[in-house]
Amino acid sequence: VAKLCVCDLLVAQCDVNCCCDPDCTAAEFSLFTTCSIPIVTGDSRLCSQKAAIYSLDVEANPPERIFKLIDHINPNVFCIHTANYKQAFSFISPETPTSENFDQLLKQFGSATFSTEFDSWNINPDSQSSSGANETYRYEYGVPIQTVDAFVRLPSPVVSSWCSDANPAGFLVKQATKCSRLVSVEKCSTIQAVSMLFYINSSILAVSMHEFVFQVNITVQSIIVQSLNGMRTLLDSNEVLRLPTVLDELCINIVLGVSYHITYTEAGEIIEAAASFVLGAITKETLSIQQSFEISFTQVNTKPVPLSGNPGYVVGLPVRAGFRPHGYPLSNTDKHGQLTILQSTSNQDCLAAAGARTPVLFGYNMISGCKLRVTAATECQLLAQTLLDLLKGQNFPEYVASFGNSQAQDVLDWVPITHLHTSEQVKFALLLPPSCQIPVSLEIEVQWTKYGSLVNPQARIVNVTATVTSAALNQLPSGRERTVPITSSVVFTDISSPAEPGYKARPTINIKLPFDFFFPFV
Amino acid sequence: SSVSLQILFYVNGAYYIFYFLATLAMIVYKSQVFSYPDSFLAPDLALLFIMAILEALRLYLGSKGNLTEEEAPLGLSLVLTVGSALLCVYFLAWQTYVLQADVILGAILLFTYGLESVLEIAAIAAFVS
């Protein structure tokens, strides 16, 4: 105990206010104000133990450190008199792996993460079956999709960018992976992972863990052939299985990308599986190719519409918008009618902009713009129309979904976009002759509120206002030019009212006298 | 028959019940508060129960021998007293965790055993002659 010093952190140097530090001299002790550690003992539950007490004697001049080694007695009747179990007061040191016990330790502590065999994936049906043999197993979110021999594989990069074939695809987990694979023309027919057969060979089990139920064959939906210079063509006949073959020093029909589409029912069964391939070719110089894989899920009899939240909007997902053509229910296919704003380009010239637009993502305030060069020869009305198209885009939607999962048929779930027009420099309007106005900024303000329970509030869009601000374009003397900045922005404002505490109703005392309480008198 | 021995047997019985319950409770307390692996807990509990059985047998034999004034049960009881004393020393010094309360209770029990042994020897001597 006398040698223990917790505050001695600096090696060969005196720590400040550390009275137990052996590196400190008496002169340094006299400079301390207090002792940061006054007492050092062992386990306090022992009945009698040695304790080292450090204190500073400030009366003496100069102050000196006092060190006392005493016996500390624990008055508690339940103090430990003797402990015959030597490891009681220290941590158990774990087993060091050696070559003898490595296998046993690996079996005990290793799991599927560190195993190299596929055997560890085969879930023992006995261990997983719950009581009731009649229970049907269905796929749940995240469960690996099983095939006849193993799992549907989505090769993905592990640690480095090389493909590992051991990544199972999870049910309803939309994934897209890219990885590199070593190839060579000589071995192109022997490497399994570059041939189409590897991906559509085994059929998928419709229901998890039941081999004797329906098996779904993976059909080839489409084949795109990519030539050596990168041009892709869609093949017409797509039922033919094309295996890698060597042709003139090239190896063709190498799988460069697979895209699985799985159709499932509400009960969690897989009823259809289709795969689209991108096949390419490699030359003698190619050492590695990059393969990309993705998988997507569609529920049967529905058209897939990407949700932006369920039900409230999720920050970062696009704001869904749509049109209402003449009283018909809204259409909200994701390509048209998405709320977009102008995307700034590198050359910042409005008129040369290629019309690039970026979708508005919920919760992300955005601002973008460009610079407009106005010369004397510009025609104002034409310019105003061009700028309005530039700011609003080709298909500026009329309605915005108030929830992330609003369906097109629920008309009340959609919020109309309010359009406002303001103009700058109103105060000069009386002085100058009326000139034409050009829109210089579009500001979309999206007001949203928190909806639902306090514990799990959902974001709901309440109001969308698109304000177009116009400025007057004065005639310039010929030869001069002016640069007008054009901006467009999106702002998300939280207008949720603060939560009010709700109190339970006070309990009322319900006392009723019996009917005949005043019997003799009434 | 020795009255003091009989009284001592009676007191011993009552005290032993208290000792047994207290030691059991303290073992439970120790197993919760300290790190008490099963390989150490099992022998301690087993020995405590063996001691209880031994004690009951010993007191019965001693009391019977004293009342019927026979030497054989008293002699057997004396031998068993030695065994009980050893077990008491185990719980006093060689247990996995010995608390101060364990020491106090064990010391009292050991003192009682010593007194009993002396009185039993005196009683045997009295009955033989």
XYZ file of C-alpha atoms in Angstrom:
651
model
C 0.000 0.000 0.000
C 2.871 2.325 0.696
C 4.079 1.934 -2.854
C 0.755 2.565 -4.564
C 0.228 6.028 -5.935
C -2.682 6.740 -8.213
C -1.844 10.370 -8.873
C 1.706 9.658 -10.024
C 1.065 10.085 -13.719
C 4.207 11.755 -15.002
C 7.225 9.492 -15.116
C 10.334 10.884 -13.367
C 8.552 14.162 -12.764
C 6.750 15.524 -9.781
C 2.956 15.631 -10.145
C 1.317 18.644 -8.614
C -0.477 18.055 -5.288
C 0.397 14.404 -5.366
C 1.715 13.649 -1.930
C 2.556 10.028 -2.626
C 4.687 10.756 -5.683
C 8.181 9.353 -5.115
C 9.661 11.730 -7.665
C 8.905 14.782 -5.530
C 11.505 16.298 -3.241
C 10.842 18.030 0.050
C 11.175 21.417 -1.585
C 8.391 20.525 -4.031
C 6.206 19.200 -1.243
C 6.422 22.559 0.435
C 4.808 24.139 -2.627
C 1.695 21.956 -2.544
C -1.578 23.323 -1.195
C -3.437 20.052 -0.482
C -2.973 16.362 -0.988
C -5.169 15.139 -3.790
C -5.130 11.622 -2.379
C -5.209 11.636 1.414
C -5.441 7.871 1.986
C -4.547 4.740 0.092
C -6.064 1.475 1.254
C -6.802 -1.936 -0.137
C -10.304 -3.306 -0.343
C -12.400 -1.486 2.241
C -14.386 -4.594 3.122
C -11.470 -6.244 4.878
C -11.520 -6.180 8.633
C -8.047 -4.872 9.171
C -5.762 -3.578 6.512
C -2.831 -1.319 6.096
C -3.546 2.222 5.049
C -1.128 4.872 3.947
C -2.147 8.360 4.984
C -0.665 11.400 3.326
C -1.174 14.874 4.666
C 0.423 18.260 4.528
C 1.521 19.980 7.703
C 0.834 23.601 6.910
C 1.837 24.823 10.354
C 5.472 24.093 9.817
C 7.534 26.517 7.848
C 8.132 25.359 5.096
C 5.115 22.961 4.853
C 6.080 19.325 4.912
C 4.444 16.143 3.866
C 3.505 13.639 6.538
C 3.350 9.974 5.668
C 1.844 7.492 8.082
C 1.292 3.772 7.698
C -1.471 2.653 10.006
C -3.774 -0.273 10.476
C -7.237 0.608 9.318
C -9.920 -1.279 11.261
C -13.320 -1.829 9.726
C -15.881 -1.696 12.535
C -18.565 -3.491 10.529
C -19.422 -6.927 11.927
C -19.650 -8.244 8.375
C -16.164 -7.288 7.380
C -14.032 -9.972 5.776
C -11.790 -11.518 8.384
C -9.960 -13.820 6.000
C -10.505 -14.536 2.364
C -9.220 -17.949 1.380
C -10.225 -17.387 -2.210
C -7.217 -15.621 -3.602
C -8.809 -14.207 -6.710
C -11.610 -12.499 -4.842
C -10.155 -9.018 -5.111
C -8.769 -9.007 -8.626
C -10.126 -9.528 -12.092
C -9.946 -12.970 -13.647
C -7.400 -12.984 -16.431
C -8.890 -14.551 -19.545
C -7.431 -17.581 -21.218
C -4.626 -16.806 -23.599
C -5.231 -18.547 -26.905
C -2.504 -21.029 -27.751
C -2.368 -23.535 -30.524
C -3.960 -26.171 -28.287
C -7.030 -24.386 -27.052
C -7.612 -22.181 -30.087
C -10.219 -24.426 -31.653
C -12.133 -24.796 -28.427
C -12.078 -21.050 -27.812
C -13.181 -20.364 -31.365
C -16.118 -22.700 -31.011
C -17.050 -21.087 -27.738
C -16.711 -17.447 -28.680
C -16.682 -17.352 -32.459
C -19.931 -16.998 -34.290
C -20.971 -16.800 -37.910
C -18.996 -13.580 -38.288
C -15.638 -15.243 -38.035
C -16.399 -18.612 -39.489
C -15.247 -19.474 -42.954
C -17.644 -22.319 -43.623
C -21.106 -22.061 -45.069
C -22.164 -24.800 -42.678
C -22.562 -22.375 -39.859
C -25.370 -20.693 -41.742
C -27.541 -23.736 -41.907
C -29.885 -22.934 -39.097
C -30.697 -26.082 -37.215
C -34.426 -26.463 -37.741
C -34.792 -28.304 -34.459
C -33.330 -25.518 -32.456
C -35.371 -22.838 -34.120
C -38.732 -24.502 -34.346
C -41.064 -23.304 -31.668
C -43.763 -25.438 -30.175
C -46.380 -26.315 -32.717
C -45.213 -28.101 -35.802
C -48.063 -26.666 -37.801
C -46.687 -23.170 -37.640
C -45.748 -21.902 -41.073
C -42.515 -20.109 -41.294
C -42.654 -16.928 -43.231
C -40.013 -14.454 -44.132
C -39.648 -11.495 -41.873
C -37.679 -8.332 -42.388
C -33.964 -9.037 -42.423
C -34.190 -12.824 -42.529
C -31.789 -14.185 -45.171
C -33.606 -15.396 -48.270
C -32.999 -19.096 -48.488
C -32.422 -21.153 -51.561
C -32.243 -24.896 -51.931
C -28.601 -25.157 -50.952
C -27.712 -21.936 -49.185
C -28.833 -18.338 -49.416
C -29.345 -15.786 -52.120
C -25.957 -14.224 -52.344
C -25.245 -10.597 -52.965
C -21.474 -10.399 -53.257
C -20.216 -7.361 -51.486
C -16.883 -5.932 -50.450
C -15.633 -6.950 -47.039
C -12.798 -4.935 -45.549
C -11.218 -4.321 -48.949
C -12.994 -3.887 -52.261
C -12.695 -7.539 -53.279
C -15.934 -9.430 -53.562
C -16.950 -11.812 -50.863
C -19.627 -14.263 -51.892
C -20.840 -14.857 -48.410
C -23.211 -11.924 -48.016
C -26.798 -13.159 -47.854
C -29.612 -10.946 -49.080
C -32.115 -10.089 -46.392
C -35.842 -10.150 -47.019
C -37.189 -6.653 -47.663
C -33.734 -5.182 -47.204
C -33.020 -3.158 -50.281
C -29.303 -3.360 -50.976
C -26.932 -2.271 -53.685
C -23.304 -3.303 -53.536
C -20.271 -2.927 -55.741
C -17.110 -4.920 -55.522
C -14.102 -5.959 -57.539
C -13.198 -9.423 -58.638
C -10.020 -10.858 -60.037
C -10.512 -12.303 -63.515
C -8.396 -13.497 -66.370
C -9.228 -14.656 -69.852
C -7.741 -18.076 -69.284
C -9.814 -18.834 -66.245
C -12.988 -17.053 -67.294
C -15.000 -20.200 -67.726
C -13.887 -21.658 -64.432
C -14.544 -18.696 -62.156
C -18.067 -19.359 -60.943
C -18.977 -15.881 -59.901
C -18.733 -14.382 -63.400
C -21.165 -16.787 -64.980
C -24.919 -16.291 -65.064
C -25.517 -19.791 -63.813
C -24.042 -18.970 -60.427
C -26.762 -16.444 -59.753
C -29.830 -18.227 -61.023
C -28.849 -21.799 -60.363
C -30.592 -22.634 -57.126
C -34.239 -21.819 -56.683
C -35.525 -19.753 -53.821
C -37.672 -21.302 -51.131
C -41.016 -19.568 -51.024
C -41.292 -19.914 -47.290
C -38.364 -19.795 -44.948
C -36.962 -23.121 -43.780
C -39.475 -25.359 -45.486
C -37.852 -27.289 -48.248
C -40.927 -29.140 -49.288
C -42.998 -26.093 -50.031
C -42.903 -24.246 -53.292
C -39.618 -23.382 -54.757
C -39.417 -20.313 -56.926
C -37.104 -20.411 -59.883
C -35.168 -17.275 -60.605
C -36.157 -16.149 -64.077
C -33.974 -14.036 -66.309
C -35.802 -10.795 -66.822
C -33.469 -8.984 -69.174
C -29.915 -9.112 -70.364
C -27.948 -6.018 -71.233
C -24.715 -6.536 -73.074
C -21.967 -4.031 -72.490
C -19.292 -3.737 -75.122
C -15.641 -3.047 -74.414
C -16.049 0.677 -74.914
C -18.919 0.861 -72.467
C -21.915 0.938 -74.775
C -24.861 -1.032 -73.511
C -27.504 -2.718 -75.580
C -30.568 -4.545 -74.411
C -30.959 -7.990 -75.881
C -34.297 -8.951 -77.340
C -34.362 -12.634 -76.593
C -33.840 -12.884 -72.891
C -34.564 -16.448 -71.976
C -31.273 -17.742 -73.192
C -28.622 -18.513 -70.642
C -25.314 -17.098 -71.821
C -22.234 -18.628 -70.290
C -18.748 -17.144 -70.444
C -16.932 -18.291 -73.554
C -13.551 -17.460 -74.969
C -13.752 -15.772 -78.332
C -10.691 -14.480 -80.154
C -8.665 -13.532 -77.065
C -11.687 -12.045 -75.371
C -13.923 -13.650 -72.870
C -17.518 -12.650 -73.382
C -20.674 -13.033 -71.321
C -18.950 -12.082 -68.077
C -21.450 -10.984 -65.457
C -20.844 -7.344 -64.617
C -24.036 -6.688 -62.750
C -27.062 -8.501 -61.401
C -30.279 -6.891 -60.294
C -32.737 -9.102 -58.437
C -36.437 -8.249 -58.216
C -38.355 -10.265 -55.696
C -42.139 -10.226 -55.528
C -43.652 -11.149 -52.213
C -47.081 -11.445 -50.694
C -48.447 -9.893 -47.545
C -48.057 -13.227 -45.760
C -44.288 -13.099 -46.190
C -43.971 -15.612 -48.977
C -41.909 -15.128 -52.075
C -43.863 -15.844 -55.220
C -41.645 -14.537 -57.966
C -38.010 -13.813 -58.490
C -36.424 -12.250 -61.521
C -32.881 -11.258 -62.269
C -31.589 -8.772 -64.798
C -28.038 -9.144 -65.938
C -25.415 -6.895 -67.413
C -22.918 -8.966 -69.337
C -19.621 -7.707 -70.565
C -16.370 -8.821 -72.059
C -12.797 -8.805 -70.866
C -9.548 -8.700 -72.750
C -6.242 -10.325 -72.028
C -5.050 -7.214 -70.177
C -7.998 -7.011 -67.811
C -6.971 -8.009 -64.314
C -10.105 -7.254 -62.408
C -13.665 -6.229 -63.064
C -16.106 -4.359 -60.945
C -19.407 -6.066 -60.345
C -22.491 -4.358 -59.011
C -25.420 -6.114 -57.405
C -28.737 -4.918 -56.173
C -31.931 -6.368 -54.922
C -35.366 -4.817 -54.629
C -38.702 -6.050 -53.348
C -42.214 -5.426 -54.571
C -45.394 -6.489 -52.936
C -47.656 -8.418 -55.262
C -50.389 -6.408 -56.951
C -48.973 -3.068 -55.993
C -47.025 -0.586 -57.990
C -43.853 0.368 -56.220
C -43.809 3.955 -55.116
C -40.851 4.918 -52.992
C -42.069 6.168 -49.670
C -40.475 9.102 -48.005
C -41.429 8.041 -44.538
C -43.991 5.955 -42.805
C -46.074 7.879 -41.941
C -44.118 11.028 -41.136
C -41.418 12.310 -43.440
C -37.913 11.136 -42.795
C -35.251 13.797 -42.980
C -33.289 13.388 -46.181
C -35.944 11.680 -48.265
C -37.503 13.534 -51.193
C -40.692 15.483 -50.725
C -43.398 13.765 -52.717
C -45.533 15.898 -54.992
C -48.000 15.388 -57.771
C -50.631 16.771 -60.064
C -54.346 16.537 -60.148
C -55.437 16.479 -63.742
C -58.938 17.856 -63.901
C -60.557 16.293 -60.927
C -58.979 12.895 -61.253
C -57.061 11.499 -58.319
C -53.498 12.609 -57.983
C -50.755 10.975 -59.867
C -47.442 10.746 -58.209
C -45.091 8.653 -60.231
C -41.673 9.422 -59.012
C -40.268 10.750 -62.219
C -42.786 13.483 -62.896
C -44.115 15.972 -60.469
C -41.311 15.725 -57.963
C -40.648 18.931 -56.142
C -37.350 20.138 -57.480
C -35.346 23.308 -57.421
C -32.725 24.682 -59.689
C -29.352 23.109 -59.290
C -26.342 25.407 -59.353
C -23.885 24.562 -62.070
C -20.210 25.328 -62.232
C -20.441 28.023 -64.851
C -23.243 29.831 -63.041
C -24.769 31.187 -66.183
C -28.519 30.996 -66.075
C -29.176 30.821 -69.737
C -26.562 28.227 -70.419
C -27.817 25.994 -67.670
C -28.748 22.581 -68.925
C -31.876 22.526 -66.830
C -30.380 20.425 -64.102
C -32.651 20.209 -61.126
C -32.207 18.643 -57.775
C -35.047 17.130 -55.781
C -36.113 18.818 -52.589
C -35.241 16.620 -49.635
C -37.308 16.931 -46.502
C -35.651 18.884 -43.746
C -32.754 20.098 -45.843
C -32.861 23.815 -46.495
C -31.342 24.471 -49.848
C -30.344 27.507 -51.760
C -29.094 27.605 -55.291
C -28.748 30.163 -57.964
C -27.157 31.432 -61.065
C -26.097 34.692 -62.599
C -27.940 36.314 -65.399
C -26.145 38.612 -67.814
C -28.449 41.303 -69.090
C -27.473 43.381 -72.040
C -29.325 46.140 -73.749
C -30.566 43.795 -76.398
C -32.385 41.385 -74.118
C -36.066 41.232 -74.596
C -37.751 41.551 -71.258
C -40.923 39.543 -71.700
C -39.104 36.596 -73.204
C -36.526 36.755 -70.480
C -39.209 36.793 -67.803
C -40.822 33.669 -69.190
C -37.487 31.878 -69.547
C -36.537 32.718 -66.009
C -39.848 31.517 -64.658
C -39.369 28.218 -66.420
C -35.848 28.020 -65.118
C -36.876 28.661 -61.554
C -39.912 26.445 -61.508
C -38.829 23.763 -63.890
C -40.856 22.005 -66.486
C -43.304 20.185 -64.261
C -43.810 22.238 -61.176
C -46.244 20.189 -59.130
C -49.490 21.439 -57.696
C -49.825 19.274 -54.637
C -47.402 18.052 -52.011
C -48.005 14.930 -49.922
C -48.513 15.789 -46.295
C -47.266 12.433 -45.057
C -44.378 10.415 -46.382
C -46.657 7.549 -47.278
C -49.685 9.398 -48.606
C -51.437 7.410 -51.277
C -52.656 8.994 -54.452
C -56.238 8.054 -53.749
C -56.424 9.934 -50.450
C -56.998 13.403 -51.779
C -57.213 14.949 -48.325
C -53.659 13.879 -47.552
C -52.275 16.206 -50.142
C -51.547 19.894 -49.571
C -51.930 22.377 -52.447
C -48.995 24.626 -53.181
C -49.814 28.283 -52.668
C -48.248 30.620 -55.160
C -47.380 34.192 -54.236
C -45.873 36.946 -56.268
C -44.051 39.854 -54.752
C -41.912 42.428 -56.290
C -38.874 44.235 -54.997
C -38.314 47.931 -54.766
C -41.928 48.847 -54.426
C -40.979 52.253 -53.183
C -39.452 53.258 -56.444
C -42.474 52.220 -58.428
C -43.933 55.683 -58.349
C -40.814 57.386 -59.557
C -39.780 55.252 -62.437
C -41.847 54.504 -65.468
C -43.381 51.044 -65.316
C -40.821 48.634 -66.638
C -41.277 44.969 -66.983
C -40.586 42.687 -64.141
C -38.460 39.634 -64.257
C -38.574 36.979 -61.590
C -35.335 36.968 -59.659
C -36.007 34.527 -56.865
C -38.200 31.607 -55.990
C -38.534 30.765 -52.351
C -40.388 27.638 -51.367
C -41.354 27.603 -47.744
C -42.502 24.267 -46.420
C -44.213 24.444 -43.061
C -44.336 21.209 -41.162
C -45.508 20.163 -37.799
C -44.963 17.277 -35.452
C -47.923 14.964 -35.482
C -48.839 12.060 -33.336
C -47.538 10.948 -29.983
C -44.912 12.836 -28.015
C -42.761 9.775 -27.825
C -42.590 9.246 -31.571
C -43.590 12.412 -33.378
C -44.121 12.162 -37.116
C -43.327 15.019 -39.474
C -46.279 16.217 -41.449
C -46.248 18.949 -44.059
C -48.990 21.469 -43.416
C -48.378 24.274 -45.855
C -46.239 24.885 -48.908
C -45.833 28.377 -50.272
C -43.905 29.215 -53.420
C -43.043 32.894 -53.549
C -41.749 34.398 -56.749
C -40.076 37.747 -56.285
C -39.766 39.955 -59.282
C -37.553 42.928 -59.828
C -37.757 45.631 -62.367
C -35.449 45.362 -65.280
C -34.458 48.799 -66.379
C -33.428 49.490 -69.873
C -29.713 49.668 -70.146
C -27.872 51.982 -72.394
C -26.559 50.023 -75.312
C -23.216 48.364 -74.860
C -23.504 48.070 -71.113
C -24.348 44.884 -69.388
C -25.451 43.991 -65.930
C -25.388 40.820 -63.914
C -28.490 39.921 -62.019
C -28.295 37.144 -59.459
C -31.141 34.645 -59.576
C -31.732 32.517 -56.534
C -34.057 29.743 -55.569
C -34.304 28.343 -52.101
C -36.240 25.887 -50.009
C -36.813 26.479 -46.328
C -38.388 24.033 -43.895
C -40.053 25.633 -40.923
C -41.236 23.737 -37.926
C -44.542 25.192 -36.871
C -45.428 22.566 -34.328
C -46.907 24.019 -31.203
C -45.031 23.181 -28.052
C -46.223 20.163 -26.177
C -48.700 20.869 -23.456
C -48.701 18.768 -20.412
C -51.803 16.815 -19.924
C -53.025 16.166 -16.471
C -55.356 13.458 -15.471
C -58.748 14.573 -14.333
C -58.993 15.046 -10.638
C -60.709 12.149 -9.039
C -64.202 12.990 -7.938
C -65.562 11.557 -4.799
C -68.775 9.973 -5.707
C -70.816 9.728 -2.569
C -74.470 9.141 -2.744
C -76.560 8.711 0.272
C -78.747 5.688 0.208
C -82.328 6.276 -0.773
C -83.773 5.701 2.609
C -81.122 7.418 4.676
C -83.564 9.566 6.575
C -85.987 6.693 6.858
C -87.982 7.363 9.936
C -88.404 11.027 9.144
C -88.961 11.009 5.414
C -26.859 -38.268 35.191
C -25.227 -34.917 35.101
C -27.663 -32.032 35.218
C -25.162 -29.465 33.992
C -24.336 -31.650 30.984
C -28.021 -31.935 30.155
C -28.498 -28.199 30.447
C -25.473 -27.698 28.242
C -26.881 -30.065 25.631
C -30.130 -28.136 25.604
C -28.431 -24.749 25.272
C -26.121 -26.164 22.625
C -29.092 -27.355 20.583
C -30.773 -23.963 20.674
C -27.589 -22.107 19.921
C -26.733 -24.435 17.077
C -30.024 -23.748 15.338
C -29.212 -20.059 15.485
C -25.671 -20.713 14.266
C -26.873 -22.804 11.327
C -29.391 -20.231 10.166
C -26.953 -17.361 10.588
C -24.171 -19.137 8.693
C -26.569 -20.075 5.894
C -27.796 -16.485 5.632
C -24.249 -15.183 5.557
C -23.254 -17.631 2.828
C -26.196 -16.372 0.767
C -25.102 -12.776 1.457
C -21.531 -13.555 0.484
C -22.593 -15.217 -2.737
C -24.470 -12.094 -3.750
C -21.955 -9.459 -2.686
C -18.631 -11.124 -3.392
C -17.490 -13.153 -6.317
C -18.228 -16.661 -5.138
C -17.773 -19.216 -7.913
C -19.842 -22.379 -7.770
C -16.827 -24.592 -7.217
C -16.235 -22.846 -3.890
C -19.866 -22.409 -2.892
C -20.813 -26.075 -3.210
C -18.285 -27.469 -0.699
C -19.143 -24.774 1.844
C -22.850 -25.495 1.693
C -22.308 -29.252 1.745
C -20.131 -29.044 4.831
C -22.688 -26.867 6.599
C -25.417 -29.451 6.083
C -23.144 -32.296 7.127
C -22.329 -30.354 10.270
C -26.040 -29.942 11.027
C -26.675 -33.688 10.706
C -23.624 -34.488 12.795
C -24.708 -32.058 15.479
C -28.214 -33.471 15.717
C -26.837 -37.004 16.027
C -24.280 -35.957 18.566
C -26.731 -34.162 20.792
C -29.200 -37.026 20.652
C -26.596 -39.626 21.549
C -25.110 -37.523 24.297
C -28.455 -36.740 25.837
C -29.530 -40.383 25.698
C -26.280 -41.558 27.197
C -26.493 -39.022 29.977
C -30.067 -39.858 30.889
C -29.712 -43.646 30.691
C -26.270 -43.450 32.312
C -24.622 -45.576 29.631
C -21.077 -44.960 28.529
C -21.346 -46.143 24.946
C -23.566 -43.368 23.550
C -21.618 -40.801 25.536
C -18.363 -42.121 24.115
C -19.762 -41.973 20.596
C -20.998 -38.480 21.251
C -17.528 -37.475 22.366
C -16.034 -38.775 19.134
C -18.647 -36.881 17.144
C -17.855 -33.759 19.139
C -14.326 -33.904 17.782
C -15.755 -34.041 14.244
C -18.099 -31.146 14.894
C -15.264 -29.137 16.359
C -13.188 -29.686 13.230
C -16.054 -28.508 11.061
C -16.511 -25.494 13.294
C -12.844 -24.639 12.854
C -13.336 -24.947 9.106
C -16.104 -22.400 9.202
C -14.023 -20.230 11.466
C -10.803 -20.168 9.469
C -10.825 -22.140 6.243
C -14.063 -21.028 4.598
C -13.889 -19.117 1.344
C -14.828 -15.849 3.009
C -14.702 -15.561 6.770
C -16.563 -12.567 8.082
C -16.114 -11.108 11.526
C -19.569 -12.392 12.487
C -18.483 -15.891 11.444
C -15.517 -15.635 13.770
C -17.644 -14.525 16.716
C -20.286 -17.226 16.287
C -17.714 -19.920 15.690
C -15.724 -18.968 18.742
C -18.793 -19.225 20.958
C -19.660 -22.631 19.478
C -16.120 -23.901 19.940
C -16.148 -22.767 23.542
C -19.426 -24.638 24.076
C -17.899 -27.778 22.533
C -14.921 -27.542 24.825
C -17.133 -27.266 27.889
C -19.262 -30.177 26.713
C -16.252 -32.400 26.102
C -14.983 -31.783 29.629
C -18.367 -32.522 31.165
C -18.835 -35.626 28.996
C -15.474 -37.045 30.102
C -16.471 -36.389 33.705
C -19.826 -38.099 33.157
C -18.210 -41.135 31.499
C -15.787 -41.392 34.383
C -18.712 -41.201 36.804
C -20.715 -43.876 35.015
C -17.844 -46.285 34.543
C -16.972 -46.335 38.143
